[in-house]
mmCIF file of C-alpha atoms in Angstrom:
data_model
loop_
_atom_site.group_PDB
_atom_site.id
_atom_site.type_symbol
_atom_site.label_atom_id
_atom_site.label_comp_id
_atom_site.label_asym_id
_atom_site.label_seq_id
_atom_site.Cartn_x
_atom_site.Cartn_y
_atom_site.Cartn_z
ATOM 1 C CA ALA A 5 26.826 118.682 69.939
ATOM 2 C CA GLN A 6 28.538 117.053 73.091
ATOM 3 C CA SER A 7 25.964 117.748 76.177
ATOM 4 C CA VAL A 8 24.673 115.686 78.455
ATOM 5 C CA SER A 9 20.250 114.822 78.271
ATOM 6 C CA GLN A 10 17.419 114.623 81.214
ATOM 7 C CA HIS A 11 14.796 112.615 79.240
ATOM 8 C CA ASN A 12 12.322 113.807 82.052
ATOM 9 C CA HIS A 13 11.253 117.757 82.896
ATOM 10 C CA HIS A 14 9.436 117.676 85.505
ATOM 11 C CA VAL A 15 8.245 114.685 87.504
ATOM 12 C CA ILE A 16 5.590 113.865 89.572
ATOM 13 C CA LEU A 17 5.237 110.572 91.768
ATOM 14 C CA SER A 18 2.911 109.302 94.803
ATOM 15 C CA GLU A 19 4.963 108.285 98.071
ATOM 16 C CA ALA A 20 6.122 104.828 97.422
ATOM 17 C CA ALA A 21 6.421 105.561 94.128
ATOM 18 C CA SER A 22 9.505 103.694 93.002
ATOM 19 C CA LEU A 23 11.953 106.099 90.459
ATOM 20 C CA GLU A 24 14.130 106.573 87.668
ATOM 21 C CA LEU A 25 15.405 109.698 85.813
ATOM 22 C CA GLY A 26 17.505 109.178 82.329
ATOM 23 C CA CYS A 27 20.271 110.710 81.997
ATOM 24 C CA ASN A 28 22.084 110.323 78.602
ATOM 25 C CA TYR A 29 25.820 111.797 77.763
ATOM 26 C CA SER A 30 27.003 112.790 74.077
ATOM 27 C CA TYR A 31 30.859 112.633 75.336
ATOM 28 C CA GLY A 32 33.837 109.652 74.674
ATOM 29 C CA GLY A 33 36.633 108.835 76.482
ATOM 30 C CA THR A 34 36.350 108.499 80.004
ATOM 31 C CA VAL A 35 33.529 110.127 81.873
ATOM 32 C CA ASN A 36 33.046 110.576 85.377
ATOM 33 C CA LEU A 37 29.514 111.023 86.553
ATOM 34 C CA PHE A 38 26.911 112.843 89.518
ATOM 35 C CA TRP A 39 24.184 113.296 89.668
ATOM 36 C CA TYR A 40 23.228 116.621 92.726
ATOM 37 C CA VAL A 41 20.306 117.406 93.795
ATOM 38 C CA GLN A 42 18.619 120.574 95.137
ATOM 39 C CA TYR A 43 16.449 121.075 97.338
ATOM 40 C CA PRO A 44 14.271 124.345 97.502
ATOM 41 C CA GLY A 45 15.891 126.577 98.878
ATOM 42 C CA GLN A 46 19.185 125.124 99.369
ATOM 43 C CA HIS A 47 22.193 124.317 97.338
ATOM 44 C CA LEU A 48 23.276 121.459 95.286
ATOM 45 C CA GLN A 49 24.255 118.471 97.204
ATOM 46 C CA LEU A 50 26.527 115.282 95.573
ATOM 47 C CA LEU A 51 23.976 112.187 96.285
ATOM 48 C CA LEU A 52 26.569 109.492 94.226
ATOM 49 C CA LYS A 53 29.787 109.959 91.548
ATOM 50 C CA TYR A 54 30.492 107.531 88.753
ATOM 51 C CA PHE A 55 34.588 107.721 88.459
ATOM 52 C CA SER A 56 34.921 103.762 87.712
ATOM 53 C CA GLY A 57 34.555 100.459 89.241
ATOM 54 C CA ASP A 58 31.381 99.040 90.044
ATOM 55 C CA PRO A 59 29.550 100.513 87.185
ATOM 56 C CA LEU A 60 25.748 100.888 90.648
ATOM 57 C CA VAL A 61 27.174 103.408 91.815
ATOM 58 C CA LYS A 62 24.631 103.350 95.616
ATOM 59 C CA GLY A 63 24.375 106.860 96.554
ATOM 60 C CA ILE A 64 22.975 108.461 100.184
ATOM 61 C CA LYS A 65 19.731 108.758 100.283
ATOM 62 C CA GLY A 66 18.946 105.531 99.382
ATOM 63 C CA PHE A 67 19.822 107.014 95.676
ATOM 64 C CA GLU A 68 21.248 104.670 93.022
ATOM 65 C CA ALA A 69 22.727 104.946 90.162
ATOM 66 C CA GLU A 70 23.755 102.564 87.230
ATOM 67 C CA PHE A 71 26.192 102.905 84.767
ATOM 68 C CA ILE A 72 25.092 101.509 81.562
ATOM 69 C CA LYS A 73 29.003 102.677 79.655
ATOM 70 C CA SER A 74 27.205 101.015 75.662
ATOM 71 C CA LYS A 75 24.112 102.466 76.579
ATOM 72 C CA PHE A 76 25.979 106.586 77.229
ATOM 73 C CA SER A 77 23.807 106.467 80.686
ATOM 74 C CA PHE A 78 23.392 107.528 83.971
ATOM 75 C CA ASN A 79 20.058 106.800 85.187
ATOM 76 C CA LEU A 80 19.339 107.214 88.918
ATOM 77 C CA ARG A 81 16.549 104.978 91.016
ATOM 78 C CA LYS A 82 14.319 104.440 94.311
ATOM 79 C CA PRO A 83 13.296 102.369 95.418
ATOM 80 C CA SER A 84 10.013 103.893 97.042
ATOM 81 C CA VAL A 85 10.510 107.713 96.883
ATOM 82 C CA GLN A 86 9.131 110.515 100.216
ATOM 83 C CA TRP A 87 7.983 113.203 100.439
ATOM 84 C CA SER A 88 11.370 115.432 101.445
ATOM 85 C CA ASP A 89 12.742 113.520 97.814
ATOM 86 C CA THR A 90 11.187 116.660 96.441
ATOM 87 C CA ALA A 91 13.248 118.513 94.883
ATOM 88 C CA GLU A 92 15.550 119.291 90.832
ATOM 89 C CA TYR A 93 17.838 116.558 90.475
ATOM 90 C CA PHE A 94 21.215 117.209 88.435
ATOM 91 C CA CYS A 95 22.934 115.527 86.602
ATOM 92 C CA ALA A 96 26.858 115.864 85.703
ATOM 93 C CA VAL A 97 29.462 114.671 83.628
ATOM 94 C CA THR A 98 33.281 115.907 83.682
ATOM 95 C CA ARG A 99 36.103 114.408 81.470
ATOM 96 C CA GLY A 100 39.122 112.329 81.864
ATOM 97 C CA GLY A 101 41.009 114.764 84.603
ATOM 98 C CA ASN A 102 39.058 118.028 84.135
ATOM 99 C CA ASN A 103 36.820 118.513 86.662
ATOM 100 C CA ASP A 104 35.027 121.357 84.148
ATOM 101 C CA MET A 105 31.690 119.625 85.022
ATOM 102 C CA ARG A 106 29.061 119.500 82.534
ATOM 103 C CA PHE A 107 24.926 119.580 83.434
ATOM 104 C CA GLY A 108 21.423 118.040 82.550
ATOM 105 C CA ALA A 109 18.926 120.883 82.326
ATOM 106 C CA GLY A 110 17.607 119.181 85.332
ATOM 107 C CA THR A 111 14.487 117.282 86.736
ATOM 108 C CA ARG A 112 12.293 118.924 88.776
ATOM 109 C CA LEU A 113 10.878 116.159 91.424
ATOM 110 C CA THR A 114 7.129 116.649 93.293
ATOM 111 C CA VAL A 115 6.082 114.039 95.896
ATOM 112 C CA LYS A 116 2.212 114.197 96.537
ATOM 113 C CA PRO A 117 1.966 112.816 100.256
ATOM 114 C CA LYS B 11 34.017 121.450 108.096
ATOM 115 C CA ALA B 12 33.303 125.011 106.914
ATOM 116 C CA GLY B 13 31.768 124.546 103.425
ATOM 117 C CA VAL B 14 32.671 126.461 100.142
ATOM 118 C CA THR B 15 31.672 130.565 100.921
ATOM 119 C CA GLN B 16 30.439 133.171 99.211
ATOM 120 C CA THR B 17 29.509 136.623 98.888
ATOM 121 C CA PRO B 18 27.204 138.386 98.546
ATOM 122 C CA ARG B 19 24.379 136.316 98.536
ATOM 123 C CA TYR B 20 22.199 139.417 96.570
ATOM 124 C CA LEU B 21 23.379 141.576 94.716
ATOM 125 C CA ILE B 22 21.902 144.409 92.366
ATOM 126 C CA LYS B 23 24.214 146.376 90.129
ATOM 127 C CA THR B 24 23.486 148.726 87.017
ATOM 128 C CA ARG B 25 23.712 147.785 83.375
ATOM 129 C CA GLY B 26 26.817 148.077 81.734
ATOM 130 C CA GLN B 27 28.291 148.484 85.984
ATOM 131 C CA GLN B 28 30.955 145.899 87.037
ATOM 132 C CA VAL B 29 30.921 143.596 90.068
ATOM 133 C CA THR B 30 33.366 141.863 92.343
ATOM 134 C CA LEU B 31 31.998 137.762 93.135
ATOM 135 C CA SER B 32 34.135 135.883 95.347
ATOM 136 C CA CYS B 33 33.967 131.856 97.160
ATOM 137 C CA SER B 34 35.831 130.983 99.752
ATOM 138 C CA PRO B 35 36.837 126.363 98.568
ATOM 139 C CA ILE B 36 36.263 124.139 101.819
ATOM 140 C CA SER B 37 39.732 124.188 103.941
ATOM 141 C CA GLY B 38 41.871 122.379 101.537
ATOM 142 C CA HIS B 39 41.129 122.821 98.392
ATOM 143 C CA ARG B 40 42.428 123.451 95.388
ATOM 144 C CA SER B 41 40.336 123.604 92.934
ATOM 145 C CA VAL B 42 36.729 126.202 91.861
ATOM 146 C CA SER B 43 34.987 126.504 89.860
ATOM 147 C CA TRP B 44 32.731 128.816 88.535
ATOM 148 C CA TYR B 45 28.731 128.570 87.486
ATOM 149 C CA GLN B 46 25.460 130.030 86.284
ATOM 150 C CA GLN B 47 22.703 129.328 86.689
ATOM 151 C CA THR B 48 19.567 130.383 84.948
ATOM 152 C CA PRO B 49 16.086 129.243 84.056
ATOM 153 C CA GLY B 50 16.837 129.686 80.598
ATOM 154 C CA GLN B 51 20.317 127.755 79.945
ATOM 155 C CA GLY B 52 20.604 125.993 83.646
ATOM 156 C CA LEU B 53 24.106 125.013 84.632
ATOM 157 C CA GLN B 54 26.279 126.053 82.350
ATOM 158 C CA PHE B 55 30.427 125.846 83.468
ATOM 159 C CA LEU B 56 32.157 129.540 83.265
ATOM 160 C CA PHE B 57 35.601 128.632 84.312
ATOM 161 C CA GLU B 58 38.147 126.476 86.783
ATOM 162 C CA TYR B 59 41.549 127.538 88.719
ATOM 163 C CA PHE B 60 43.588 125.394 90.563
ATOM 164 C CA SER B 61 46.652 126.372 92.442
ATOM 165 C CA GLU B 62 46.165 129.677 91.087
ATOM 166 C CA THR B 63 46.233 128.509 87.172
ATOM 167 C CA GLN B 64 43.301 129.153 84.451
ATOM 168 C CA ARG B 65 42.648 125.012 83.525
ATOM 169 C CA ASN B 66 39.632 125.528 81.501
ATOM 170 C CA LYS B 67 36.739 128.012 80.706
ATOM 171 C CA GLY B 68 33.834 127.841 79.579
ATOM 172 C CA ASN B 69 32.016 129.466 76.250
ATOM 173 C CA PHE B 70 30.882 133.118 77.716
ATOM 174 C CA PRO B 71 32.680 135.933 76.574
ATOM 175 C CA GLY B 72 36.090 137.953 77.740
ATOM 176 C CA ARG B 73 33.312 139.813 79.766
ATOM 177 C CA PHE B 74 33.887 137.391 82.630
ATOM 178 C CA SER B 75 37.332 136.458 84.326
ATOM 179 C CA GLY B 76 38.365 135.465 86.901
ATOM 180 C CA ARG B 77 41.593 134.807 88.960
ATOM 181 C CA GLN B 78 42.654 132.196 92.270
ATOM 182 C CA PHE B 79 44.484 133.418 95.112
ATOM 183 C CA SER B 80 47.584 132.061 97.350
ATOM 184 C CA ASN B 81 44.758 130.385 99.505
ATOM 185 C CA SER B 82 42.664 129.216 96.951
ATOM 186 C CA ARG B 83 40.393 131.677 97.705
ATOM 187 C CA SER B 84 38.329 133.044 94.249
ATOM 188 C CA GLU B 85 36.839 136.245 92.122
ATOM 189 C CA MET B 86 34.769 136.046 89.007
ATOM 190 C CA ASN B 87 34.544 139.085 87.898
ATOM 191 C CA VAL B 88 31.950 140.171 85.543
ATOM 192 C CA SER B 89 32.120 143.594 83.388
ATOM 193 C CA THR B 90 30.064 145.454 81.428
ATOM 194 C CA LEU B 91 26.938 144.201 83.033
ATOM 195 C CA GLU B 92 24.362 143.385 80.550
ATOM 196 C CA LEU B 93 20.485 142.090 81.937
ATOM 197 C CA GLY B 94 21.297 139.162 80.328
ATOM 198 C CA ASP B 95 24.212 138.371 82.933
ATOM 199 C CA SER B 96 21.683 137.935 85.678
ATOM 200 C CA ALA B 97 21.375 134.822 87.326
ATOM 201 C CA LEU B 98 22.404 132.757 90.126
ATOM 202 C CA TYR B 99 25.877 132.353 90.340
ATOM 203 C CA LEU B 100 27.707 128.471 92.022
ATOM 204 C CA CYS B 101 31.022 128.082 93.292
ATOM 205 C CA ALA B 102 32.895 124.714 93.748
ATOM 206 C CA SER B 103 35.771 123.418 95.353
ATOM 207 C CA SER B 104 37.294 120.458 94.401
ATOM 208 C CA LEU B 105 39.780 119.070 96.317
ATOM 209 C CA THR B 106 42.147 117.547 92.549
ATOM 210 C CA TRP B 107 41.194 117.050 90.068
ATOM 211 C CA ARG B 108 38.060 113.950 88.589
ATOM 212 C CA THR B 109 36.871 114.169 92.741
ATOM 213 C CA GLU B 110 33.386 115.303 93.374
ATOM 214 C CA ALA B 111 32.589 118.831 93.500
ATOM 215 C CA PHE B 112 31.107 120.445 96.280
ATOM 216 C CA PHE B 113 29.070 123.705 95.608
ATOM 217 C CA GLY B 114 28.248 126.777 98.213
ATOM 218 C CA GLN B 115 25.012 128.811 98.175
ATOM 219 C CA GLY B 116 25.831 130.814 95.278
ATOM 220 C CA THR B 117 25.072 134.735 94.887
ATOM 221 C CA ARG B 118 21.867 136.008 92.754
ATOM 222 C CA LEU B 119 22.761 139.216 91.093
ATOM 223 C CA THR B 120 20.678 141.212 89.681
ATOM 224 C CA VAL B 121 21.302 142.983 86.846
ATOM 225 C CA VAL B 122 18.524 146.057 85.907
#
């Protein structure tokens, strides 16, 4: 079945550590890729998106992601995490001209001060 | 600019009842999508509306339905509620297709 996979269920890091969260998808054709973040008690917020062009995408709060088409991957990175980055992170995919977003299971990030 | 507004925020319903949830998109946005979020199944796509037409539908039973009005506001309805329908229902609006989606705070539905 076509899906979006996030490899890590729960990641625990200390402040200033580097972060990489994996995301793979299994859809063919044109895809649009997103990372959303959900802070405790808050709504989903967009971190970054990829539609086309430069496969290295920079988002808010120092996050970036790289689209590697050959690997069907869109991994999220941040060089130095802060305690305030503690949240749940979701990778999502839409296909072609559709808006039906397919989400990964999410990765819970805990940053220890 | 006001965000996506969902009402009500919380609902408690009894099995067998029906429920209607409302979503007001960001002004000017014509696409509205609905999602169900549960601890077990995560975020699952329900349906998407654009200019009052359903464009896509997820893999949910016919008890789940929706509509969009001419002002882009959308409602979703769940009939004959089951315990398993307890979830956070999220609405997202987009300017058009292939643009980013903005999410509301959600409606927390509890079926008892």
